[in-house]
Amino acid sequence: MRTHYAGDLRPGHVGSRVTLCGWVEARRDHGGVVFIDIRDARGLAQVVLDPEQLPEAHRLRSEWVIRVEGSVRERPAGTVNLELPTGEVEVVVDTCEVLSEAEPLPFPIDDRPGGEGAVDEALRLRYRFVDLRRPRMQANLRLRSRLALAVRQAMEDQGFVDVQTPTLTRSTPEGARDFLVPSRKQPGTFYALPQSPQLFKQLLMVAGLDRYYQIATCWRDEDLRADRAYEFVQLDAEASFVGAEEVMAFIEVAVAAGIEAVTGTRPTEFPRMTWHDAMDRYGSDKPDTRFGMALVNLTDLFAASEFRAFAGKTVVGLRLPGGADTPRNRLDAWTDRAKALGGGGLVWMRVEPEALDSPVAKFLSEPEQKGLRDGLGAEPGDLALLVADDDQRLAQTVLGALRLEIGAEVGARPTSLAEPLNLVWVTEFPLFEKLSDEGRPVPSHHPFTAPHPDDVLGLEDDPLGARSLAYDLVVNGVELGSGSVRIHDRELQQRIFALIGIGAEESQARFGFLLDAFRYGVPPHAGFAFGIDRLAMVLAGEQSLRDVIAFPKTQSGADPLTGAPAPVDDRQLRDLGLRAAPPPD
Ligand code: ASP
């Protein structure tokens, strides 16, 4: 149907006859001559129609699909548009065919940054096929495709085998709620959509596959956020007879290849940081290491302070270089923010040559004031910000979150998520994240993660103190993915289940197939998974996963395009042995 893409035309084509197909992006009707910008997958070109010869030229409207034939010429002097790659040429059309007409669009295709912001998101998603015409969305989907291909190739090159695992399966505990699919053949029973292929990939190791990977869709029924979707796509991998080091090396190769395919630059630095250090220095297990303002632990300095808000608490501080002139209303706003984040408050101190200017300075002794300056490396003109709490983790995370927000506000934190790219491995995660309401430890990763060998003995005595062999890959403050060395010992696996409150019977019922498999010769194994959507989002510099997913759901989990989720026929329910309960109040 066509000889060229509109977006590909260049001065080298001058004199050629071309046939182009695409959408009418814009139409400028000057009466005696009609200019059309025709848009296709590769860009835009200007075509010129003479209505004397082609009377339908006056009829053409936005977003009609047309096919034009003509010859390429240089644009007349003064009409060249250097902002457009095709802007030095135009096509003088002698044949024009309307392939389909279009009704006026529900919203304009506005590709300026923030241009879509004016359009209600539900409307964008209802007409996603129009929304996806925006060059930025097109670029994002193409970026994603290049990324996935490079990642896949890198895994293949490293000897990994692509295996597809089932989507109708049993629950996989990754800490979220399952999406369930009722069974027709066995009414009253349900499949679960996998939260990840975790159990299958471990079985593939027992099966001797040695190195497995898959670009796998995972389903998790949890509250949606900008960086969370019900269904998301991960590069999922597992390998046998390896430990954390080898897995990290495999993943570095794949991530580097993916990034290089998109940006042209291969990242070479994958520094490591223990979870403990990440919390200490950044107040986060997914640190954005692109800027300073690192946290400093000042607990010891104030252990016996006269100042009751500090004494005996965890005290963490950071230095805002040159921040002493921050106006009082900003300081108050930051303090409110600290409270909203769950902290007791925020202590600020302006660093002056001889003293600290702060409402609380009078409560601090000379040595404490000096220790604070030295500890933070503060210079006159800086601002010190401190958070204190009985709960160490809370003090750290509150100041860590403020660091990101204030860092962005004062211009220390890069505004684009896409650059520079700082990757960092966070290792030695705690095995358990907290105690549940029932007082049971909750796995930080999932219950198949191996404890740190030094902490196995005391697991039951101090579960929250145990480290694990789990590691996360983080980029610019975004968690790309997680992995771990797995437990391959039945006894230890049973101990972990028991600790988290899954008794022998229940573990047999839910994971018996895995535990049984371990009876038949299981190799030590380890693995990882990272989000393809997440990495695409970062590389595209987008703030929301929805901008790199073709057909995402709204924040409330609906798909305005297809109308999912939707009621079904009574008959379908009957077949499934289900009856709809009245909606809860
Ligand atoms: N199954 C894990 C996840 O989806 C990744 C892994 O441990 O390999 O987060």
PDB file of N, CA, C and O in Angstrom, residues 21-28 35-40 44 47 60-68 96 98 100 102 105 109 133:
ATOM      1  N   CYS A  21       0.912   6.319   3.665  1.00  0.00           N
ATOM      2  CA  CYS A  21      -0.362   6.013   4.319  1.00  0.00           C
ATOM      3  C   CYS A  21      -0.288   6.521   5.752  1.00  0.00           C
ATOM      4  O   CYS A  21       0.745   6.373   6.406  1.00  0.00           O
ATOM      5  N   GLY A  22      -1.390   7.078   6.236  1.00  0.00           N
ATOM      6  CA  GLY A  22      -1.357   7.501   7.632  1.00  0.00           C
ATOM      7  C   GLY A  22      -2.586   8.306   7.998  1.00  0.00           C
ATOM      8  O   GLY A  22      -3.587   8.317   7.276  1.00  0.00           O
ATOM      9  N   TRP A  23      -2.481   8.960   9.139  1.00  0.00           N
ATOM     10  CA  TRP A  23      -3.588   9.738   9.700  1.00  0.00           C
ATOM     11  C   TRP A  23      -3.388  11.216   9.410  1.00  0.00           C
ATOM     12  O   TRP A  23      -2.250  11.692   9.403  1.00  0.00           O
ATOM     13  N   VAL A  24      -4.482  11.924   9.219  1.00  0.00           N
ATOM     14  CA  VAL A  24      -4.396  13.365   9.028  1.00  0.00           C
ATOM     15  C   VAL A  24      -4.165  14.000  10.397  1.00  0.00           C
ATOM     16  O   VAL A  24      -5.052  13.994  11.242  1.00  0.00           O
ATOM     17  N   GLU A  25      -2.949  14.466  10.602  1.00  0.00           N
ATOM     18  CA  GLU A  25      -2.624  15.071  11.899  1.00  0.00           C
ATOM     19  C   GLU A  25      -3.147  16.500  11.945  1.00  0.00           C
ATOM     20  O   GLU A  25      -3.680  16.951  12.941  1.00  0.00           O
ATOM     21  N   ALA A  26      -2.926  17.209  10.828  1.00  0.00           N
ATOM     22  CA  ALA A  26      -3.360  18.605  10.788  1.00  0.00           C
ATOM     23  C   ALA A  26      -3.678  18.954   9.340  1.00  0.00           C
ATOM     24  O   ALA A  26      -3.140  18.351   8.412  1.00  0.00           O
ATOM     25  N   ARG A  27      -4.557  19.904   9.194  1.00  0.00           N
ATOM     26  CA  ARG A  27      -4.972  20.300   7.851  1.00  0.00           C
ATOM     27  C   ARG A  27      -4.999  21.822   7.810  1.00  0.00           C
ATOM     28  O   ARG A  27      -5.552  22.465   8.701  1.00  0.00           O
ATOM     29  N   ARG A  28      -4.301  22.396   6.841  1.00  0.00           N
ATOM     30  CA  ARG A  28      -4.328  23.854   6.679  1.00  0.00           C
ATOM     31  C   ARG A  28      -4.889  24.129   5.290  1.00  0.00           C
ATOM     32  O   ARG A  28      -4.239  23.859   4.287  1.00  0.00           O
ATOM     33  N   PHE A  35      -2.703  22.035   2.785  1.00  0.00           N
ATOM     34  CA  PHE A  35      -1.547  21.335   3.376  1.00  0.00           C
ATOM     35  C   PHE A  35      -2.062  20.330   4.396  1.00  0.00           C
ATOM     36  O   PHE A  35      -2.913  20.675   5.221  1.00  0.00           O
ATOM     37  N   ILE A  36      -1.544  19.145   4.311  1.00  0.00           N
ATOM     38  CA  ILE A  36      -1.892  18.106   5.286  1.00  0.00           C
ATOM     39  C   ILE A  36      -0.600  17.632   5.943  1.00  0.00           C
ATOM     40  O   ILE A  36       0.393  17.391   5.249  1.00  0.00           O
ATOM     41  N   ASP A  37      -0.622  17.507   7.270  1.00  0.00           N
ATOM     42  CA  ASP A  37       0.463  16.759   7.933  1.00  0.00           C
ATOM     43  C   ASP A  37      -0.046  15.345   8.071  1.00  0.00           C
ATOM     44  O   ASP A  37      -1.064  15.105   8.727  1.00  0.00           O
ATOM     45  N   ILE A  38       0.643  14.436   7.434  1.00  0.00           N
ATOM     46  CA  ILE A  38       0.228  13.043   7.507  1.00  0.00           C
ATOM     47  C   ILE A  38       1.149  12.334   8.500  1.00  0.00           C
ATOM     48  O   ILE A  38       2.369  12.512   8.472  1.00  0.00           O
ATOM     49  N   ARG A  39       0.527  11.582   9.418  1.00  0.00           N
ATOM     50  CA  ARG A  39       1.283  10.968  10.514  1.00  0.00           C
ATOM     51  C   ARG A  39       1.238   9.453  10.379  1.00  0.00           C
ATOM     52  O   ARG A  39       0.163   8.878  10.134  1.00  0.00           O
ATOM     53  N   ASP A  40       2.389   8.831  10.516  1.00  0.00           N
ATOM     54  CA  ASP A  40       2.411   7.372  10.591  1.00  0.00           C
ATOM     55  C   ASP A  40       3.323   6.956  11.735  1.00  0.00           C
ATOM     56  O   ASP A  40       3.740   7.788  12.547  1.00  0.00           O
ATOM     57  N   LEU A  44       5.938  12.444  10.912  1.00  0.00           N
ATOM     58  CA  LEU A  44       5.018  13.304  10.173  1.00  0.00           C
ATOM     59  C   LEU A  44       5.665  13.772   8.893  1.00  0.00           C
ATOM     60  O   LEU A  44       6.867  14.036   8.877  1.00  0.00           O
ATOM     61  N   VAL A  47       2.221  17.192   3.211  1.00  0.00           N
ATOM     62  CA  VAL A  47       1.877  16.928   1.811  1.00  0.00           C
ATOM     63  C   VAL A  47       0.986  18.070   1.331  1.00  0.00           C
ATOM     64  O   VAL A  47       0.264  18.688   2.110  1.00  0.00           O
ATOM     65  N   LEU A  60     -11.136  16.456   3.741  1.00  0.00           N
ATOM     66  CA  LEU A  60     -10.315  15.699   4.695  1.00  0.00           C
ATOM     67  C   LEU A  60     -10.393  16.330   6.090  1.00  0.00           C
ATOM     68  O   LEU A  60     -10.419  17.550   6.226  1.00  0.00           O
ATOM     69  N   ARG A  61     -10.456  15.479   7.092  1.00  0.00           N
ATOM     70  CA  ARG A  61     -10.556  15.963   8.463  1.00  0.00           C
ATOM     71  C   ARG A  61      -9.535  15.236   9.337  1.00  0.00           C
ATOM     72  O   ARG A  61      -9.010  14.182   8.964  1.00  0.00           O
ATOM     73  N   SER A  62      -9.337  15.813  10.492  1.00  0.00           N
ATOM     74  CA  SER A  62      -8.399  15.253  11.461  1.00  0.00           C
ATOM     75  C   SER A  62      -8.626  13.770  11.686  1.00  0.00           C
ATOM     76  O   SER A  62      -9.783  13.352  11.886  1.00  0.00           O
ATOM     77  N   GLU A  63      -7.551  13.050  11.658  1.00  0.00           N
ATOM     78  CA  GLU A  63      -7.524  11.622  12.011  1.00  0.00           C
ATOM     79  C   GLU A  63      -8.193  10.718  10.980  1.00  0.00           C
ATOM     80  O   GLU A  63      -8.350   9.525  11.227  1.00  0.00           O
ATOM     81  N   TRP A  64      -8.564  11.274   9.828  1.00  0.00           N
ATOM     82  CA  TRP A  64      -8.958  10.377   8.756  1.00  0.00           C
ATOM     83  C   TRP A  64      -7.712   9.614   8.322  1.00  0.00           C
ATOM     84  O   TRP A  64      -6.598  10.111   8.430  1.00  0.00           O
ATOM     85  N   VAL A  65      -7.950   8.413   7.830  1.00  0.00           N
ATOM     86  CA  VAL A  65      -6.824   7.606   7.360  1.00  0.00           C
ATOM     87  C   VAL A  65      -6.780   7.714   5.842  1.00  0.00           C
ATOM     88  O   VAL A  65      -7.782   7.438   5.169  1.00  0.00           O
ATOM     89  N   ILE A  66      -5.648   8.152   5.331  1.00  0.00           N
ATOM     90  CA  ILE A  66      -5.569   8.403   3.891  1.00  0.00           C
ATOM     91  C   ILE A  66      -4.327   7.759   3.283  1.00  0.00           C
ATOM     92  O   ILE A  66      -3.401   7.341   3.992  1.00  0.00           O
ATOM     93  N   ARG A  67      -4.380   7.673   1.994  1.00  0.00           N
ATOM     94  CA  ARG A  67      -3.248   7.172   1.232  1.00  0.00           C
ATOM     95  C   ARG A  67      -3.003   8.190   0.131  1.00  0.00           C
ATOM     96  O   ARG A  67      -3.947   8.572  -0.580  1.00  0.00           O
ATOM     97  N   VAL A  68      -1.783   8.684   0.036  1.00  0.00           N
ATOM     98  CA  VAL A  68      -1.495   9.694  -0.989  1.00  0.00           C
ATOM     99  C   VAL A  68      -0.288   9.268  -1.818  1.00  0.00           C
ATOM    100  O   VAL A  68       0.631   8.617  -1.318  1.00  0.00           O
ATOM    101  N   CYS A  96      -5.115  10.907  -4.152  1.00  0.00           N
ATOM    102  CA  CYS A  96      -5.434  10.846  -2.720  1.00  0.00           C
ATOM    103  C   CYS A  96      -6.639   9.933  -2.534  1.00  0.00           C
ATOM    104  O   CYS A  96      -7.649  10.066  -3.228  1.00  0.00           O
ATOM    105  N   VAL A  98      -9.190   8.169   0.436  1.00  0.00           N
ATOM    106  CA  VAL A  98      -9.592   8.117   1.841  1.00  0.00           C
ATOM    107  C   VAL A  98      -9.797   6.651   2.209  1.00  0.00           C
ATOM    108  O   VAL A  98     -10.638   5.971   1.629  1.00  0.00           O
ATOM    109  N   SER A 100     -10.268   5.568   5.535  1.00  0.00           N
ATOM    110  CA  SER A 100     -11.386   5.577   6.468  1.00  0.00           C
ATOM    111  C   SER A 100     -11.545   6.964   7.051  1.00  0.00           C
ATOM    112  O   SER A 100     -10.571   7.697   7.224  1.00  0.00           O
ATOM    113  N   ALA A 102     -12.969   9.529  10.148  1.00  0.00           N
ATOM    114  CA  ALA A 102     -12.922   9.453  11.617  1.00  0.00           C
ATOM    115  C   ALA A 102     -13.870  10.477  12.214  1.00  0.00           C
ATOM    116  O   ALA A 102     -13.974  11.597  11.716  1.00  0.00           O
ATOM    117  N   LEU A 105     -12.281  13.373  17.605  1.00  0.00           N
ATOM    118  CA  LEU A 105     -11.706  12.596  18.719  1.00  0.00           C
ATOM    119  C   LEU A 105     -12.303  13.026  20.057  1.00  0.00           C
ATOM    120  O   LEU A 105     -12.684  14.183  20.222  1.00  0.00           O
ATOM    121  N   ILE A 109      -4.978  14.896  20.601  1.00  0.00           N
ATOM    122  CA  ILE A 109      -3.731  14.165  20.812  1.00  0.00           C
ATOM    123  C   ILE A 109      -2.659  15.202  21.094  1.00  0.00           C
ATOM    124  O   ILE A 109      -2.093  15.782  20.189  1.00  0.00           O
ATOM    125  N   ARG A 133      -1.888   7.005  20.272  1.00  0.00           N
ATOM    126  CA  ARG A 133      -1.364   7.646  19.054  1.00  0.00           C
ATOM    127  C   ARG A 133      -0.352   8.724  19.392  1.00  0.00           C
ATOM    128  O   ARG A 133       0.379   9.174  18.525  1.00  0.00           O
TER     129      ARG A 133
END
